Amino acid sequence: MEKQTNGKTRTNDEEKIQESHEAQANMWKFVFGFTEMAVIKCAIELGIADFLEKNQEPISLNQLSIALGCCSSSLYRILRFLINRGIFKETSTKNGKSGYVQTPLSRLLIKEGENSMAAFLLFESSPVMLAPWHNLSARISSKYNSTPAFEAAHGKDVWKYAEADPKHSNLLNNAMACDARVAVSAIINGCPEIFEGVNTVVDVGGGDGTTLRLLVEAFPWINGINFDLPHVASVAPHAIGVVHVGGDMFNYVPKADAAFLMWVLHDWSDEECIQILTKCKEAIPQDNGKVIILEAIIGEKEESIIRGSNNEKLKDVGLMLDMVMMAHTTNGQERTSKEWAYVLNEAGFNRHTINHINAVQSVIQAYPS
């Protein structure tokens, strides 16, 4: 019995030591977590993925450093870091030397790539968007949430800042267009039937019109109205089948068969969402109109995944987005299905359906009758 007890004691001690080592390793990852964003940003700005994509064979370090005008030893260290995370791959060139090639992950860093996430990362890693994170604890330490983190960092909210800074506004629009290409593709492939019989669509908060342009290309019977703040709509590029209209969604929404909102409502409080949805309800036919919403849906406590994705590896994205809303907006938040049902019912939508697509967002269709 004594030996067995000692064995159990040793086993428990070993488990505690192992847990301690794992905790330390994880803490180091948290301490230096920012390095991943910073190094990936560096790779995008250097154009590593763009150059490798143009050359469909392994490229040596010397070739790559010359082409990009980089210090070869520093470039090697950047690549070593990224390869360790599955971004880029090291293999042999025709001459048997070490060379570099793309991976599915690195292709998401191509600046003009079809499914590129480069613009989104450049936006979130900009000094403007990083600064509010330093004010997060100050915001939540107050019982009444005090000054929003973004406003504390910049003296105005994110929308007024973008209006006053065209360069930042362009970064924002490019990031939203970047996500739109991924999400709209998931809609087209996952539930195209939601646009059957819909002749006009107003994209509320549609940015530069990328979403509507993609929808009109896929469903050419649609006439699109890209509706956003005047400073956004006025510089939106021309697109066939799309007209750009400037205005304030809290005051009115242009008439259409369907109102489309992608990653708009999560920027606002419940009360503000109800105001926006009420204006959308007024804009659509009451007998057969609908509002189409693309948003992440946070899983309930007992669920292990974030609704809206077929990929369990995305389970933390919705929760991270909720932290982004806390840092970057005044009252924004990600919501559970029950919380979405509440704001929809309060805005006068008696029925809604949810379609889960292969994206972070889900498609919510809300009907006034």
GROMACS .gro file of C-alpha atoms in nm:
model
  369
    1MET     CA    1   0.000   0.000   0.000
    2GLU     CA    2   0.287   0.235   0.081
    3LYS     CA    3   0.441   0.192  -0.264
    4GLN     CA    4   0.107   0.258  -0.431
    5THR     CA    5   0.059   0.574  -0.228
    6ASN     CA    6   0.408   0.694  -0.315
    7GLY     CA    7   0.339   0.618  -0.680
    8LYS     CA    8   0.023   0.826  -0.672
    9THR     CA    9   0.210   1.107  -0.500
   10ARG     CA   10   0.483   1.102  -0.766
   11THR     CA   11   0.221   1.095  -1.041
   12ASN     CA   12   0.039   1.396  -0.894
   13ASP     CA   13   0.366   1.586  -0.856
   14GLU     CA   14   0.461   1.508  -1.215
   15GLU     CA   15   0.123   1.628  -1.339
   16LYS     CA   16   0.158   1.954  -1.146
   17ILE     CA   17   0.506   2.010  -1.287
   18GLN     CA   18   0.380   1.941  -1.639
   19GLU     CA   19   0.087   2.178  -1.591
   20SER     CA   20   0.324   2.445  -1.462
   21HIS     CA   21   0.550   2.406  -1.765
   22GLU     CA   22   0.254   2.428  -2.002
   23ALA     CA   23   0.123   2.736  -1.823
   24GLN     CA   24   0.461   2.908  -1.856
   25ALA     CA   25   0.486   2.819  -2.226
   26ASN     CA   26   0.134   2.953  -2.291
   27MET     CA   27   0.206   3.270  -2.095
   28TRP     CA   28   0.513   3.339  -2.308
   29LYS     CA   29   0.288   3.307  -2.616
   30PHE     CA   30   0.052   3.563  -2.467
   31VAL     CA   31   0.338   3.798  -2.375
   32PHE     CA   32   0.470   3.796  -2.732
   33GLY     CA   33   0.140   3.734  -2.908
   34PHE     CA   34   0.166   4.068  -3.089
   35THR     CA   35   0.471   3.943  -3.282
   36GLU     CA   36   0.260   3.725  -3.510
   37MET     CA   37   0.050   4.019  -3.627
   38ALA     CA   38   0.359   4.239  -3.665
   39VAL     CA   39   0.562   3.988  -3.864
   40ILE     CA   40   0.269   3.897  -4.091
   41LYS     CA   41   0.216   4.269  -4.152
   42CYS     CA   42   0.583   4.294  -4.246
   43ALA     CA   43   0.545   4.005  -4.492
   44ILE     CA   44   0.245   4.173  -4.655
   45GLU     CA   45   0.422   4.506  -4.687
   46LEU     CA   46   0.731   4.340  -4.836
   47GLY     CA   47   0.514   4.153  -5.084
   48ILE     CA   48   0.663   3.808  -5.014
   49ALA     CA   49   0.344   3.617  -5.097
   50ASP     CA   50   0.284   3.827  -5.409
   51PHE     CA   51   0.630   3.749  -5.549
   52LEU     CA   52   0.614   3.378  -5.470
   53GLU     CA   53   0.271   3.353  -5.632
   54LYS     CA   54   0.406   3.496  -5.958
   55ASN     CA   55   0.681   3.234  -5.962
   56GLN     CA   56   0.535   2.886  -5.952
   57GLU     CA   57   0.857   2.722  -5.841
   58PRO     CA   58   1.072   2.736  -5.527
   59ILE     CA   59   1.256   3.068  -5.491
   60SER     CA   60   1.593   3.083  -5.314
   61LEU     CA   61   1.662   3.329  -5.035
   62ASN     CA   62   1.909   3.516  -5.256
   63GLN     CA   63   1.656   3.551  -5.539
   64LEU     CA   64   1.385   3.663  -5.301
   65SER     CA   65   1.599   3.916  -5.115
   66ILE     CA   66   1.720   4.071  -5.444
   67ALA     CA   67   1.368   4.087  -5.588
   68LEU     CA   68   1.226   4.248  -5.275
   69GLY     CA   69   1.528   4.467  -5.202
   70CYS     CA   70   1.573   4.315  -4.856
   71CYS     CA   71   1.860   4.225  -4.629
   72SER     CA   72   1.892   3.850  -4.685
   73SER     CA   73   1.981   3.761  -4.326
   74SER     CA   74   1.683   3.956  -4.186
   75LEU     CA   75   1.453   3.812  -4.451
   76TYR     CA   76   1.570   3.462  -4.358
   77ARG     CA   77   1.473   3.521  -3.995
   78ILE     CA   78   1.131   3.655  -4.096
   79LEU     CA   79   1.071   3.350  -4.315
   80ARG     CA   80   1.192   3.110  -4.046
   81PHE     CA   81   0.941   3.259  -3.803
   82LEU     CA   82   0.653   3.237  -4.052
   83ILE     CA   83   0.739   2.886  -4.172
   84ASN     CA   84   0.725   2.770  -3.811
   85ARG     CA   85   0.361   2.884  -3.812
   86GLY     CA   86   0.269   2.722  -4.142
   87ILE     CA   87   0.293   3.044  -4.341
   88PHE     CA   88   0.519   2.967  -4.639
   89LYS     CA   89   0.708   2.641  -4.680
   90GLU     CA   90   1.074   2.559  -4.729
   91THR     CA   91   1.162   2.310  -5.001
   92SER     CA   92   1.436   2.242  -5.260
   93THR     CA   93   1.494   2.440  -5.578
   94LYS     CA   94   1.589   2.281  -5.911
   95ASN     CA   95   1.952   2.328  -5.814
   96GLY     CA   96   1.903   2.145  -5.487
   97LYS     CA   97   1.930   2.461  -5.281
   98SER     CA   98   1.685   2.568  -5.013
   99GLY     CA   99   1.388   2.762  -5.150
  100TYR     CA  100   1.048   2.896  -5.051
  101VAL     CA  101   0.697   2.831  -5.181
  102GLN     CA  102   0.342   2.928  -5.098
  103THR     CA  103   0.099   2.750  -4.867
  104PRO     CA  104  -0.282   2.783  -4.848
  105LEU     CA  105  -0.227   3.017  -4.552
  106SER     CA  106   0.031   3.239  -4.722
  107ARG     CA  107  -0.199   3.280  -5.024
  108LEU     CA  108  -0.435   3.471  -4.797
  109LEU     CA  109  -0.160   3.737  -4.774
  110ILE     CA  110  -0.158   3.815  -5.148
  111LYS     CA  111  -0.263   4.178  -5.166
  112GLU     CA  112  -0.498   4.137  -5.461
  113GLY     CA  113  -0.583   3.772  -5.402
  114GLU     CA  114  -0.941   3.652  -5.443
  115ASN     CA  115  -0.971   3.544  -5.079
  116SER     CA  116  -0.699   3.771  -4.943
  117MET     CA  117  -0.711   3.879  -4.580
  118ALA     CA  118  -0.420   4.118  -4.624
  119ALA     CA  119  -0.627   4.437  -4.616
  120PHE     CA  120  -0.802   4.327  -4.299
  121LEU     CA  121  -0.475   4.260  -4.120
  122LEU     CA  122  -0.326   4.591  -4.236
  123PHE     CA  123  -0.632   4.771  -4.101
  124GLU     CA  124  -0.640   4.599  -3.761
  125SER     CA  125  -0.262   4.634  -3.720
  126SER     CA  126  -0.260   5.006  -3.799
  127PRO     CA  127  -0.157   5.240  -3.515
  128VAL     CA  128  -0.507   5.387  -3.511
  129MET     CA  129  -0.675   5.053  -3.442
  130LEU     CA  130  -0.410   4.927  -3.200
  131ALA     CA  131  -0.413   5.232  -2.972
  132PRO     CA  132  -0.759   5.169  -2.819
  133TRP     CA  133  -0.651   4.832  -2.680
  134HIS     CA  134  -0.437   5.017  -2.424
  135ASN     CA  135  -0.757   5.172  -2.286
  136LEU     CA  136  -0.963   4.854  -2.257
  137SER     CA  137  -0.916   4.800  -1.883
  138ALA     CA  138  -0.991   5.167  -1.810
  139ARG     CA  139  -1.321   5.134  -1.991
  140ILE     CA  140  -1.447   4.825  -1.810
  141SER     CA  141  -1.311   4.917  -1.466
  142SER     CA  142  -1.587   5.176  -1.439
  143LYS     CA  143  -1.936   5.062  -1.341
  144TYR     CA  144  -2.076   5.279  -1.618
  145ASN     CA  145  -1.814   5.189  -1.883
  146SER     CA  146  -1.682   5.549  -1.874
  147THR     CA  147  -1.518   5.672  -2.197
  148PRO     CA  148  -1.507   5.422  -2.487
  149ALA     CA  149  -1.158   5.289  -2.554
  150PHE     CA  150  -1.137   5.425  -2.910
  151GLU     CA  151  -1.258   5.769  -2.804
  152ALA     CA  152  -1.015   5.773  -2.512
  153ALA     CA  153  -0.729   5.706  -2.756
  154HIS     CA  154  -0.833   5.941  -3.035
  155GLY     CA  155  -1.081   6.194  -2.895
  156LYS     CA  156  -1.367   6.083  -3.121
  157ASP     CA  157  -1.549   5.764  -3.213
  158VAL     CA  158  -1.438   5.535  -3.495
  159TRP     CA  159  -1.688   5.675  -3.748
  160LYS     CA  160  -1.602   6.041  -3.693
  161TYR     CA  161  -1.234   5.952  -3.704
  162ALA     CA  162  -1.276   5.780  -4.041
  163GLU     CA  163  -1.474   6.073  -4.177
  164ALA     CA  164  -1.194   6.313  -4.080
  165ASP     CA  165  -0.911   6.090  -4.205
  166PRO     CA  166  -0.951   5.975  -4.570
  167LYS     CA  167  -0.645   5.748  -4.545
  168HIS     CA  168  -0.788   5.562  -4.248
  169SER     CA  169  -1.132   5.553  -4.412
  170ASN     CA  170  -0.973   5.385  -4.712
  171LEU     CA  171  -0.809   5.126  -4.488
  172LEU     CA  172  -1.147   5.057  -4.329
  173ASN     CA  173  -1.324   5.021  -4.664
  174ASN     CA  174  -1.053   4.791  -4.799
  175ALA     CA  175  -1.079   4.571  -4.489
  176MET     CA  176  -1.456   4.543  -4.520
  177ALA     CA  177  -1.426   4.468  -4.893
  178CYS     CA  178  -1.172   4.199  -4.807
  179ASP     CA  179  -1.420   4.024  -4.577
  180ALA     CA  180  -1.706   4.078  -4.822
  181ARG     CA  181  -1.530   3.874  -5.090
  182VAL     CA  182  -1.509   3.578  -4.851
  183ALA     CA  183  -1.857   3.608  -4.700
  184VAL     CA  184  -2.046   3.674  -5.024
  185SER     CA  185  -1.877   3.376  -5.187
  186ALA     CA  186  -2.000   3.164  -4.894
  187ILE     CA  187  -2.355   3.293  -4.949
  188ILE     CA  188  -2.346   3.229  -5.322
  189ASN     CA  189  -2.224   2.874  -5.266
  190GLY     CA  190  -2.421   2.800  -4.950
  191CYS     CA  191  -2.766   2.958  -4.982
  192PRO     CA  192  -2.819   3.138  -5.316
  193GLU     CA  193  -3.195   3.085  -5.286
  194ILE     CA  194  -3.226   3.378  -5.046
  195PHE     CA  195  -3.203   3.615  -5.345
  196GLU     CA  196  -3.468   3.441  -5.555
  197GLY     CA  197  -3.746   3.690  -5.637
  198VAL     CA  198  -3.548   3.981  -5.494
  199ASN     CA  199  -3.521   4.253  -5.758
  200THR     CA  200  -3.375   4.537  -5.555
  201VAL     CA  201  -3.132   4.522  -5.264
  202VAL     CA  202  -3.012   4.810  -5.050
  203ASP     CA  203  -2.682   4.736  -4.877
  204VAL     CA  204  -2.699   4.937  -4.556
  205GLY     CA  205  -2.347   5.040  -4.458
  206GLY     CA  206  -2.217   4.893  -4.781
  207GLY     CA  207  -1.880   5.070  -4.785
  208ASP     CA  208  -1.721   5.082  -5.128
  209GLY     CA  209  -1.991   4.862  -5.284
  210THR     CA  210  -1.788   4.542  -5.311
  211THR     CA  211  -2.066   4.331  -5.159
  212LEU     CA  212  -2.331   4.452  -5.401
  213ARG     CA  213  -2.098   4.425  -5.698
  214LEU     CA  214  -2.038   4.058  -5.617
  215LEU     CA  215  -2.407   3.992  -5.558
  216VAL     CA  216  -2.509   4.156  -5.885
  217GLU     CA  217  -2.247   3.956  -6.073
  218ALA     CA  218  -2.386   3.634  -5.923
  219PHE     CA  219  -2.753   3.734  -5.948
  220PRO     CA  220  -2.772   3.974  -6.246
  221TRP     CA  221  -3.145   4.044  -6.201
  222ILE     CA  222  -3.067   4.242  -5.885
  223ASN     CA  223  -3.054   4.621  -5.888
  224GLY     CA  224  -2.829   4.734  -5.606
  225ILE     CA  225  -2.832   5.045  -5.389
  226ASN     CA  226  -2.510   5.093  -5.195
  227PHE     CA  227  -2.605   5.306  -4.895
  228ASP     CA  228  -2.345   5.453  -4.661
  229LEU     CA  229  -2.238   5.779  -4.505
  230PRO     CA  230  -2.188   6.057  -4.763
  231HIS     CA  231  -1.807   6.065  -4.732
  232VAL     CA  232  -1.801   5.690  -4.808
  233ALA     CA  233  -2.060   5.678  -5.086
  234SER     CA  234  -1.910   5.979  -5.265
  235VAL     CA  235  -1.580   5.798  -5.335
  236ALA     CA  236  -1.718   5.448  -5.400
  237PRO     CA  237  -1.609   5.318  -5.742
  238HIS     CA  238  -1.854   5.269  -6.026
  239ALA     CA  239  -2.006   4.924  -6.053
  240ILE     CA  240  -2.255   4.791  -6.309
  241GLY     CA  241  -2.600   4.750  -6.158
  242VAL     CA  242  -2.514   4.948  -5.846
  243VAL     CA  243  -2.594   5.306  -5.749
  244HIS     CA  244  -2.427   5.476  -5.454
  245VAL     CA  245  -2.640   5.678  -5.214
  246GLY     CA  246  -2.517   5.879  -4.917
  247GLY     CA  247  -2.720   5.913  -4.597
  248ASP     CA  248  -2.766   5.819  -4.234
  249MET     CA  249  -2.923   5.479  -4.159
  250PHE     CA  250  -3.059   5.614  -3.829
  251ASN     CA  251  -3.274   5.860  -4.026
  252TYR     CA  252  -3.385   5.659  -4.328
  253VAL     CA  253  -3.300   5.368  -4.558
  254PRO     CA  254  -3.373   5.373  -4.934
  255LYS     CA  255  -3.666   5.162  -5.053
  256ALA     CA  256  -3.589   4.810  -5.181
  257ASP     CA  257  -3.723   4.456  -5.182
  258ALA     CA  258  -3.458   4.356  -4.930
  259ALA     CA  259  -3.224   4.538  -4.695
  260PHE     CA  260  -2.881   4.381  -4.655
  261LEU     CA  261  -2.658   4.443  -4.353
  262MET     CA  262  -2.320   4.277  -4.317
  263TRP     CA  263  -2.116   4.339  -4.002
  264VAL     CA  264  -2.311   4.657  -3.930
  265LEU     CA  265  -2.536   4.577  -3.636
  266HIS     CA  266  -2.256   4.435  -3.420
  267ASP     CA  267  -2.114   4.789  -3.406
  268TRP     CA  268  -2.415   4.913  -3.208
  269SER     CA  269  -2.611   4.866  -2.886
  270ASP     CA  270  -2.945   4.683  -2.876
  271GLU     CA  271  -3.135   5.012  -2.877
  272GLU     CA  272  -2.937   5.142  -3.176
  273CYS     CA  273  -2.982   4.811  -3.361
  274ILE     CA  274  -3.356   4.837  -3.307
  275GLN     CA  275  -3.351   5.190  -3.453
  276ILE     CA  276  -3.158   5.075  -3.761
  277LEU     CA  277  -3.377   4.768  -3.811
  278THR     CA  278  -3.690   4.980  -3.775
  279LYS     CA  279  -3.570   5.204  -4.061
  280CYS     CA  280  -3.495   4.891  -4.266
  281LYS     CA  281  -3.846   4.762  -4.193
  282GLU     CA  282  -3.991   5.089  -4.321
  283ALA     CA  283  -3.787   5.056  -4.642
  284ILE     CA  284  -3.907   4.712  -4.750
  285PRO     CA  285  -4.249   4.584  -4.862
  286GLN     CA  286  -4.446   4.470  -4.559
  287ASP     CA  287  -4.599   4.170  -4.734
  288ASN     CA  288  -4.294   4.008  -4.897
  289GLY     CA  289  -3.991   4.216  -4.801
  290LYS     CA  290  -3.709   4.098  -4.578
  291VAL     CA  291  -3.389   4.205  -4.409
  292ILE     CA  292  -3.079   3.992  -4.470
  293ILE     CA  293  -2.821   4.013  -4.191
  294LEU     CA  294  -2.469   3.870  -4.191
  295GLU     CA  295  -2.327   3.851  -3.842
  296ALA     CA  296  -2.138   3.612  -3.619
  297ILE     CA  297  -2.358   3.423  -3.375
  298ILE     CA  298  -2.193   3.339  -3.046
  299GLY     CA  299  -2.263   2.989  -2.917
  300GLU     CA  300  -2.453   2.954  -2.592
  301LYS     CA  301  -2.256   2.859  -2.281
  302GLU     CA  302  -2.326   2.491  -2.323
  303GLU     CA  303  -2.214   2.491  -2.686
  304SER     CA  304  -1.855   2.435  -2.791
  305ILE     CA  305  -1.849   2.620  -3.124
  306ILE     CA  306  -1.928   2.962  -3.260
  307ARG     CA  307  -2.239   2.934  -3.472
  308GLY     CA  308  -2.200   3.042  -3.832
  309SER     CA  309  -1.904   2.828  -3.924
  310ASN     CA  310  -1.864   2.471  -4.042
  311ASN     CA  311  -1.509   2.478  -3.915
  312GLU     CA  312  -1.458   2.424  -3.543
  313LYS     CA  313  -1.117   2.593  -3.571
  314LEU     CA  314  -1.305   2.922  -3.605
  315LYS     CA  315  -1.473   2.873  -3.267
  316ASP     CA  316  -1.275   3.156  -3.101
  317VAL     CA  317  -1.322   3.411  -3.379
  318GLY     CA  318  -1.663   3.528  -3.260
  319LEU     CA  319  -1.532   3.576  -2.908
  320MET     CA  320  -1.232   3.770  -3.039
  321LEU     CA  321  -1.465   3.985  -3.246
  322ASP     CA  322  -1.659   4.063  -2.930
  323MET     CA  323  -1.338   4.197  -2.774
  324VAL     CA  324  -1.274   4.399  -3.091
  325MET     CA  325  -1.619   4.554  -3.056
  326MET     CA  326  -1.538   4.648  -2.697
  327ALA     CA  327  -1.210   4.811  -2.800
  328HIS     CA  328  -1.322   4.982  -3.119
  329THR     CA  329  -1.687   5.078  -3.074
  330THR     CA  330  -1.888   5.262  -2.813
  331ASN     CA  331  -2.162   5.005  -2.753
  332GLY     CA  332  -2.102   4.727  -3.006
  333GLN     CA  333  -2.108   4.355  -2.925
  334GLU     CA  334  -2.138   4.011  -3.080
  335ARG     CA  335  -2.463   3.831  -2.995
  336THR     CA  336  -2.607   3.489  -2.930
  337SER     CA  337  -2.908   3.362  -3.124
  338LYS     CA  338  -3.133   3.460  -2.831
  339GLU     CA  339  -2.992   3.814  -2.830
  340TRP     CA  340  -3.047   3.845  -3.204
  341ALA     CA  341  -3.406   3.725  -3.160
  342TYR     CA  342  -3.461   3.997  -2.901
  343VAL     CA  343  -3.351   4.290  -3.118
  344LEU     CA  344  -3.540   4.155  -3.420
  345ASN     CA  345  -3.863   4.111  -3.225
  346GLU     CA  346  -3.831   4.456  -3.071
  347ALA     CA  347  -3.788   4.606  -3.420
  348GLY     CA  348  -4.111   4.443  -3.537
  349PHE     CA  349  -3.981   4.135  -3.717
  350ASN     CA  350  -4.212   3.852  -3.616
  351ARG     CA  351  -4.020   3.576  -3.787
  352HIS     CA  352  -3.659   3.503  -3.875
  353THR     CA  353  -3.447   3.215  -3.999
  354ILE     CA  354  -3.077   3.140  -3.962
  355ASN     CA  355  -2.853   2.981  -4.226
  356HIS     CA  356  -2.503   2.874  -4.126
  357ILE     CA  357  -2.250   2.919  -4.404
  358ASN     CA  358  -1.880   2.847  -4.443
  359ALA     CA  359  -1.774   3.178  -4.292
  360VAL     CA  360  -1.746   3.345  -3.955
  361GLN     CA  361  -2.087   3.499  -4.012
  362SER     CA  362  -2.429   3.336  -4.037
  363VAL     CA  363  -2.715   3.458  -4.256
  364ILE     CA  364  -3.020   3.582  -4.065
  365GLN     CA  365  -3.334   3.650  -4.271
  366ALA     CA  366  -3.590   3.863  -4.087
  367TYR     CA  367  -3.949   3.913  -4.203
  368PRO     CA  368  -4.194   4.185  -4.093
  369SER     CA  369  -4.497   3.961  -4.138
   0.00000   0.00000   0.00000
